Coordinates of C-alpha atoms and ligand atoms in Angstrom, one line a residue:
M16 CA 76.9 97.3 114.0
L17 CA 74.2 99.8 113.2
D18 CA 74.8 102.7 110.7
L19 CA 72.9 105.2 112.9
L20 CA 71.2 105.2 116.2
V21 CA 68.9 108.0 117.4
R22 CA 68.5 108.1 121.2
R23 CA 65.6 109.5 123.3
A24 CA 63.4 110.9 120.6
T25 CA 59.9 112.1 120.9
L26 CA 57.8 110.9 118.0
P27 CA 54.9 112.9 116.3
D28 CA 52.4 110.4 117.8
G29 CA 53.5 111.4 121.3
R30 CA 55.7 108.4 122.2
R31 CA 58.6 109.6 124.2
E32 CA 62.1 108.3 125.1
I33 CA 62.2 106.3 121.9
D34 CA 65.4 105.1 120.1
I35 CA 65.5 104.5 116.3
A36 CA 68.0 102.0 114.9
C37 CA 69.0 102.3 111.2
L38 CA 70.9 99.7 109.0
D39 CA 71.3 99.5 105.3
G40 CA 69.0 102.5 104.6
R41 CA 66.1 101.1 106.7
I42 CA 64.7 101.5 110.1
V43 CA 65.3 98.2 111.9
E44 CA 64.0 99.0 115.3
V45 CA 61.9 101.7 117.1
A46 CA 61.8 101.1 120.8
P47 CA 63.0 102.5 124.2
G48 CA 66.6 101.8 125.3
I49 CA 68.0 100.0 122.3
E50 CA 71.4 98.5 123.3
A51 CA 73.6 98.4 120.1
E52 CA 76.8 99.8 118.7
A53 CA 76.4 102.3 115.9
R54 CA 78.8 104.2 113.6
E55 CA 76.9 107.4 114.3
V56 CA 74.7 108.4 117.2
I57 CA 72.2 111.3 117.4
E58 CA 71.3 112.3 121.0
A59 CA 67.8 113.7 120.5
G60 CA 67.4 114.3 124.3
G61 CA 63.6 114.5 124.1
D62 CA 63.5 116.5 120.8
L63 CA 60.9 115.7 118.2
V64 CA 62.1 113.3 115.4
S65 CA 59.6 113.2 112.5
P66 CA 59.4 111.6 109.1
P67 CA 60.6 114.2 106.5
F68 CA 58.4 117.1 105.4
V69 CA 56.7 116.5 102.1
D70 CA 55.7 119.3 99.7
A71 CA 53.0 117.9 97.4
H72 CA 52.5 121.1 95.4
F73 CA 55.3 123.1 94.0
H74 CA 56.5 124.8 90.8
M75 CA 60.2 124.0 90.4
D76 CA 60.4 125.4 86.9
A77 CA 59.6 128.9 88.1
T78 CA 61.2 128.9 91.6
L79 CA 64.0 131.5 92.4
S80 CA 63.2 133.5 89.3
L81 CA 61.9 136.5 91.2
G82 CA 62.3 139.8 89.3
R83 CA 62.8 138.2 85.9
P84 CA 61.9 139.9 83.7
R85 CA 60.0 142.2 86.2
M86 CA 57.9 142.1 89.4
N87 CA 54.2 141.2 89.7
V88 CA 52.7 144.7 90.4
S89 CA 49.1 143.8 91.0
G90 CA 49.9 140.7 93.1
T91 CA 47.2 138.7 91.3
L92 CA 47.2 135.1 90.0
L93 CA 46.5 136.4 86.5
E94 CA 49.4 138.9 86.4
G95 CA 51.6 136.0 87.7
I96 CA 50.5 133.8 84.8
A97 CA 51.1 136.7 82.3
L98 CA 54.6 137.4 83.9
W99 CA 55.4 133.7 83.7
G100 CA 54.5 133.8 80.0
E101 CA 57.0 136.6 79.5
L102 CA 59.8 134.7 81.3
K103 CA 59.3 131.3 79.5
P104 CA 60.8 132.3 76.2
L105 CA 63.7 134.1 78.0
Q106 CA 64.9 131.2 80.2
T107 CA 67.0 128.3 79.0
A108 CA 66.8 124.6 80.2
D109 CA 70.1 125.1 81.9
E110 CA 68.9 128.1 83.9
I111 CA 65.8 126.1 85.0
R112 CA 68.0 123.2 86.0
T113 CA 70.4 125.4 88.0
R114 CA 67.7 127.2 89.9
A115 CA 65.9 123.9 90.6
L116 CA 69.0 122.3 91.9
A117 CA 69.6 125.3 94.2
Y118 CA 66.0 125.0 95.4
C119 CA 66.5 121.3 96.2
D120 CA 69.5 122.2 98.3
L121 CA 67.4 124.6 100.3
A122 CA 64.6 122.1 100.6
V123 CA 66.9 119.4 101.9
S124 CA 68.3 121.8 104.5
Q125 CA 64.8 122.4 105.7
G126 CA 64.0 118.7 106.1
I127 CA 61.9 118.2 102.9
G128 CA 62.3 114.6 101.6
A129 CA 59.8 114.7 98.7
I130 CA 58.4 117.3 96.4
R131 CA 55.6 117.0 93.8
S132 CA 56.4 119.7 91.2
H133 CA 54.2 120.8 88.4
V134 CA 56.1 121.5 85.2
D135 CA 54.6 123.8 82.5
V136 CA 54.0 121.9 79.2
C137 CA 52.6 125.0 77.3
D138 CA 55.9 125.5 75.6
D139 CA 56.6 123.6 72.4
T140 CA 60.3 123.2 73.3
L141 CA 59.4 121.4 76.6
K142 CA 62.6 122.8 78.1
G143 CA 61.1 122.9 81.5
V144 CA 60.3 119.2 81.2
E145 CA 63.7 118.4 79.9
A146 CA 65.4 120.3 82.8
L147 CA 63.2 118.9 85.6
L148 CA 63.6 115.3 84.4
A149 CA 67.3 115.8 84.6
V150 CA 67.0 117.3 88.0
R151 CA 64.7 114.4 89.2
A152 CA 67.6 112.0 88.3
E153 CA 70.3 114.2 89.8
V154 CA 68.6 114.6 93.2
A155 CA 67.2 111.0 93.4
D156 CA 69.7 110.0 96.1
Y157 CA 68.6 112.7 98.5
L158 CA 65.1 113.9 97.4
D159 CA 62.1 112.2 95.8
L160 CA 60.9 114.5 93.0
Q161 CA 57.6 113.7 91.3
L162 CA 56.6 115.7 88.3
V163 CA 53.1 116.8 87.0
A164 CA 52.5 117.6 83.4
F165 CA 50.8 121.0 83.9
P166 CA 49.2 122.9 81.0
Q167 CA 49.5 126.3 82.6
D168 CA 47.7 128.2 79.8
G169 CA 44.9 125.6 79.5
V170 CA 45.1 122.2 77.8
L171 CA 42.3 123.2 75.4
R172 CA 42.9 126.9 75.4
A173 CA 46.6 126.9 74.5
P174 CA 47.6 125.8 71.0
G175 CA 49.5 122.5 71.0
A176 CA 49.1 122.0 74.8
M177 CA 47.4 118.6 74.6
D178 CA 50.1 117.3 72.3
N179 CA 52.8 118.7 74.5
L180 CA 51.2 117.1 77.6
I181 CA 51.2 113.7 75.9
R182 CA 54.8 114.2 74.9
A183 CA 55.8 115.1 78.4
L184 CA 54.1 111.9 79.8
D185 CA 55.9 109.9 77.1
M186 CA 59.2 111.5 78.3
G187 CA 58.6 110.2 81.8
V188 CA 56.6 112.8 83.7
D189 CA 54.7 111.1 86.5
V190 CA 51.3 112.7 87.0
V191 CA 48.6 114.3 84.8
G192 CA 47.8 117.9 85.6
G193 CA 45.2 120.5 84.4
I194 CA 43.8 123.9 85.1
P195 CA 40.0 123.8 84.2
H196 CA 39.2 127.2 85.7
F197 CA 41.6 128.8 83.2
E198 CA 40.0 127.3 80.1
R199 CA 37.8 129.6 78.0
S200 CA 34.5 128.6 79.5
M201 CA 33.0 126.4 82.2
E202 CA 32.1 123.8 79.6
E203 CA 35.6 123.7 78.2
G204 CA 36.9 123.5 81.8
H205 CA 34.6 120.5 82.4
E206 CA 35.7 119.0 79.1
S207 CA 39.4 119.3 80.0
V208 CA 38.8 117.4 83.2
R209 CA 37.1 114.6 81.3
L210 CA 39.9 114.3 78.7
L211 CA 42.7 114.5 81.3
C212 CA 41.1 111.9 83.6
R213 CA 40.7 109.6 80.7
I214 CA 44.4 109.9 79.7
A215 CA 45.4 109.2 83.3
A216 CA 43.1 106.1 83.5
E217 CA 44.5 104.8 80.2
R218 CA 48.1 105.2 81.3
G219 CA 47.6 104.1 84.9
L220 CA 48.7 107.5 86.3
M221 CA 47.7 109.8 89.1
V222 CA 46.0 113.2 88.5
D223 CA 46.7 116.5 90.2
M224 CA 44.8 119.5 88.9
H225 CA 44.9 123.1 89.8
C226 CA 41.2 123.2 90.4
D227 CA 38.9 126.2 91.0
E228 CA 41.8 128.5 92.1
S229 CA 39.3 131.4 92.0
D230 CA 37.0 133.4 94.3
D231 CA 34.1 132.6 91.9
P232 CA 31.6 130.5 93.8
M233 CA 30.3 129.1 90.5
S234 CA 33.7 127.6 89.7
R235 CA 32.7 124.0 90.3
H236 CA 35.1 121.9 88.3
V237 CA 35.9 119.9 91.4
E238 CA 32.4 118.3 91.1
V239 CA 33.4 117.1 87.6
L240 CA 36.8 116.0 88.9
A241 CA 35.1 113.8 91.5
R242 CA 32.6 112.5 89.0
E243 CA 35.3 111.5 86.5
T244 CA 37.4 110.0 89.3
L245 CA 34.5 107.6 90.0
R246 CA 33.8 107.0 86.3
H247 CA 37.4 105.8 85.7
G248 CA 37.9 104.0 89.1
L249 CA 40.7 106.5 90.0
Q250 CA 39.7 106.7 93.7
G251 CA 42.6 107.6 96.0
R252 CA 44.7 108.7 93.0
V253 CA 43.3 112.1 92.2
T254 CA 44.1 115.4 93.9
G255 CA 42.3 118.8 93.7
S256 CA 44.9 121.5 94.3
H257 CA 43.9 124.9 95.7
L258 CA 40.1 124.5 95.6
T259 CA 39.8 128.1 96.7
S260 CA 36.3 128.7 95.2
M261 CA 34.9 126.3 97.8
H262 CA 35.6 129.1 100.3
S263 CA 33.0 131.3 98.5
M264 CA 30.4 128.6 97.6
D265 CA 26.9 128.4 98.9
N266 CA 26.7 126.2 102.0
Y267 CA 23.9 124.1 100.6
Y268 CA 25.9 123.2 97.5
V269 CA 28.9 122.3 99.6
S270 CA 26.8 120.0 101.7
K271 CA 26.4 117.9 98.6
L272 CA 29.9 118.5 97.2
I273 CA 32.0 117.3 100.1
P274 CA 30.3 113.9 100.4
L275 CA 30.8 113.4 96.7
M276 CA 34.5 114.3 97.0
A277 CA 34.8 111.8 99.9
E278 CA 33.0 109.1 97.9
A279 CA 35.5 109.7 95.0
G280 CA 38.5 109.4 97.4
L281 CA 39.6 112.8 96.2
H282 CA 42.6 114.4 98.0
A283 CA 42.6 118.1 98.7
L284 CA 45.7 120.3 98.5
P285 CA 45.4 123.9 99.6
N286 CA 48.4 126.1 99.5
P287 CA 48.0 128.5 102.4
L288 CA 50.8 131.0 101.8
I289 CA 49.9 131.5 98.2
N290 CA 46.1 131.3 98.6
I291 CA 46.0 133.9 101.3
M292 CA 48.2 136.2 99.2
L293 CA 46.5 135.8 95.8
Q294 CA 42.8 135.3 96.6
G295 CA 40.3 138.0 97.6
R296 CA 42.0 140.6 95.4
H297 CA 38.8 141.8 93.9
D298 CA 37.1 142.2 97.3
T299 CA 36.9 145.5 99.1
Y300 CA 36.0 144.8 102.7
P301 CA 35.4 142.3 104.2
K302 CA 38.0 140.4 102.2
R303 CA 37.6 136.7 101.7
R304 CA 40.3 134.3 103.0
G305 CA 41.8 132.4 100.1
Q306 CA 41.6 129.0 101.7
T307 CA 39.3 126.0 100.9
R308 CA 37.2 124.5 103.7
V309 CA 39.9 122.6 105.5
P310 CA 38.1 121.7 108.7
E311 CA 35.1 120.4 106.8
L312 CA 37.1 118.4 104.3
K313 CA 39.1 116.9 107.1
A314 CA 36.0 116.0 109.1
A315 CA 34.6 114.2 106.0
G316 CA 37.7 111.9 106.0
I317 CA 39.3 113.5 102.9
T318 CA 43.1 113.5 103.0
V319 CA 44.2 117.2 103.1
G320 CA 47.8 118.2 102.6
F321 CA 49.2 121.7 102.7
G322 CA 51.5 122.7 99.8
Q323 CA 54.0 125.4 99.4
D324 CA 53.3 126.2 95.7
C325 CA 55.8 129.0 95.1
V326 CA 59.1 130.4 96.4
M327 CA 60.4 133.6 95.0
D328 CA 58.7 133.5 91.6
P329 CA 56.1 135.4 89.5
W330 CA 53.3 134.6 92.0
Y331 CA 55.0 135.0 95.4
S332 CA 58.1 137.0 96.4
L333 CA 58.7 135.3 99.7
G334 CA 59.2 131.7 100.9
R335 CA 62.2 129.6 102.1
A336 CA 61.3 125.9 101.6
C337 CA 59.9 125.8 105.2
M338 CA 56.9 123.5 105.4
L339 CA 56.4 124.8 109.0
D340 CA 55.8 128.3 107.6
V341 CA 53.1 126.6 105.4
A342 CA 51.6 124.7 108.3
H343 CA 51.6 127.9 110.5
M344 CA 49.7 129.9 107.8
G345 CA 47.3 127.0 107.1
L346 CA 46.6 126.8 110.9
H347 CA 45.8 130.5 111.2
V348 CA 43.7 130.9 108.1
G349 CA 41.7 127.7 108.9
Q350 CA 41.3 128.7 112.5
L351 CA 42.6 125.3 113.5
S352 CA 43.5 126.3 117.0
A353 CA 42.3 123.3 119.0
R354 CA 45.3 121.3 120.1
A355 CA 44.3 118.2 118.1
D356 CA 43.8 120.5 115.0
M357 CA 47.2 122.1 115.5
A358 CA 48.9 118.7 115.7
W359 CA 46.9 117.7 112.6
C360 CA 48.5 120.7 110.8
F361 CA 51.9 119.0 111.2
E362 CA 50.4 115.9 109.6
A363 CA 49.3 118.1 106.7
V364 CA 52.9 118.8 105.8
T365 CA 54.2 115.2 106.5
A366 CA 52.1 112.1 106.5
N367 CA 49.1 113.4 104.5
P368 CA 51.1 114.7 101.5
A369 CA 53.1 111.5 101.6
R370 CA 49.9 109.6 101.2
I371 CA 48.8 112.0 98.4
M372 CA 52.1 111.4 96.5
G373 CA 51.9 107.6 97.1
L374 CA 55.3 107.5 98.8
E375 CA 56.5 104.0 99.7
G376 CA 58.4 103.2 102.9
Y377 CA 57.4 106.6 104.5
G378 CA 57.1 106.7 108.3
L379 CA 58.9 105.9 111.5
E380 CA 58.2 102.2 111.8
R381 CA 60.4 99.2 111.5
G382 CA 60.9 98.4 107.8
C383 CA 60.4 102.0 106.7
R384 CA 63.1 103.9 104.9
A385 CA 65.5 105.5 107.4
D386 CA 64.4 109.1 106.4
F387 CA 63.7 111.6 109.2
V388 CA 64.3 115.0 110.6
H389 CA 65.5 115.9 114.1
L390 CA 63.8 119.2 115.2
Q391 CA 64.6 121.6 117.9
A392 CA 61.1 121.2 119.4
R393 CA 59.4 118.9 121.9
D394 CA 56.3 118.1 119.9
P395 CA 54.6 118.9 116.5
I396 CA 52.7 121.9 117.9
E397 CA 55.9 123.4 119.2
A398 CA 57.6 122.7 115.9
I399 CA 54.9 124.8 114.1
R400 CA 55.0 127.5 116.8
L401 CA 58.8 128.0 116.6
R402 CA 59.2 126.9 112.9
A403 CA 61.8 124.8 114.6
R404 CA 65.4 124.5 113.5
R405 CA 66.2 121.3 111.6
L406 CA 69.1 119.9 113.6
H407 CA 69.7 116.8 111.6
V408 CA 68.2 115.7 108.3
V409 CA 68.6 112.0 107.7
R410 CA 68.2 110.1 104.4
E411 CA 68.5 106.3 104.2
G412 CA 70.3 106.3 107.5
K413 CA 72.9 109.0 106.6
V414 CA 72.9 112.6 107.9
I415 CA 72.6 114.8 104.7
A416 CA 72.1 118.2 106.5
R417 CA 72.8 119.5 109.9
A418 CA 72.4 122.8 111.7
G419 CA 73.4 124.2 115.1
R420 CA 70.7 124.8 117.8
D421 CA 68.9 128.1 117.5
V422 CA 70.2 129.7 120.7
A423 CA 70.6 133.4 121.6
T424 CA 72.9 134.9 124.2
L425 CA 71.3 137.5 126.4
C426 CA 73.4 140.4 127.7
L427 CA 71.1 141.4 130.5
P428 CA 72.4 141.6 134.1
G429 CA 70.4 139.2 136.3
R430 CA 68.7 137.4 133.5
P431 CA 69.7 134.0 132.0
E432 CA 72.6 134.2 129.5
R433 CA 71.5 131.4 127.2
L434 CA 68.1 131.5 125.5
D435 CA 66.8 128.4 123.8
P436 CA 63.3 129.2 122.5
A437 CA 62.2 125.6 123.0
D438 CA 62.8 126.1 126.8
Y439 CA 60.2 128.9 127.0
A440 CA 57.0 126.9 127.1
P441 CA 54.8 125.6 129.9
R442 CA 55.3 121.9 129.9
A443 CA 52.0 120.8 131.4
E444 CA 49.6 119.5 128.8
P445 CA 46.0 120.7 129.6
E446 CA 44.4 117.5 128.2
S447 CA 46.9 115.1 129.8
S448 CA 45.8 112.4 132.3
E449 CA 48.0 114.1 134.9
G450 CA 45.5 116.9 135.0
G451 CA 48.1 119.6 134.5
S452 CA 47.0 123.1 133.7
A453 CA 48.3 125.5 131.0
Ligands
FE2_525 FE1 50.3 125.8 91.8

């Protein structure tokens, strides 16, 4: 007797009419027409079933704090950092924990199965660390939460930040963070990267730095991050988050930089919603887009994930834990309009960030953890186009969230009464072997 059987799913790789059998928290079979009894059956009926969404860049200590103690008037990254500095002494560990748990509820309802959250260590009380370590344990049964020790005000610039970062790692924070472009000078930024990579190497930890989140084309800390990754043998374990200065860099310099990043096995994590909102604020017109060079990084074989970064906090007033919103924005800003590129944008919020976080047992293969999302869409591109409803969210073979289909009733004489947005798409695929046309 299976715990759960999903019938007639479409998988992100395009396989159709596939059943997924789950037992004891694992996927035990993925094949058409599985004949078995199950305690629970999900009739996918051709809908997309995907591994969970993964958000590899978030700030859970700040989320849902919008308006406290005031709004960000200029809309810039720097006012956001100043505003966060005003909020930090006001909030308690209990408030942070309560907001974080509420956000985790929202995330689960939207099919997110894992989040990498930065936690600010530039606060001698480390109340954010204390709160999020408690949350990590509380949500462990339904959400994988990975924490990054993040020196928001600069590990060299802020008094005590290095000691606090070490204490946070000793308390059990998973990943070493940094913010070299916010240090006092380029040289101190470089030095912070060297120190932090050494700490990660000594402790056997991953690194994820806010790196070059700037429109300054001379902000080149990512070069040092790649160099230090190679020096310490950290290939595949280091992530450059944001990397927005790459957008503004000279093409000749980038032609050297991207191969170096590939050689170092660096991962790239742009945050499309936040980057398009915060960057280019000093421009008149034309205004630069605030996104790193996603197509070029991708073409070089670098693992690129899209992160959400912020939801209703000092930097960003919007957001709803929807990784399809994130993919939708990343697709547009990166002009990733070819069908293969649009499908890749779905990977940028699922498989790629899972690889960046080093998640084990992730995927829809036999032996993987029975974690997945049933979406009201026929394929990944449609899921992004519709920001499709999450009909079932499954964790270790159990349904942990469900929602009704997104269906409207039309009250127009002579027109269909029931409107399911997934029904309103041409079904012929232009690239298919059947030679259909759009
Ligand atoms: Fe961030």
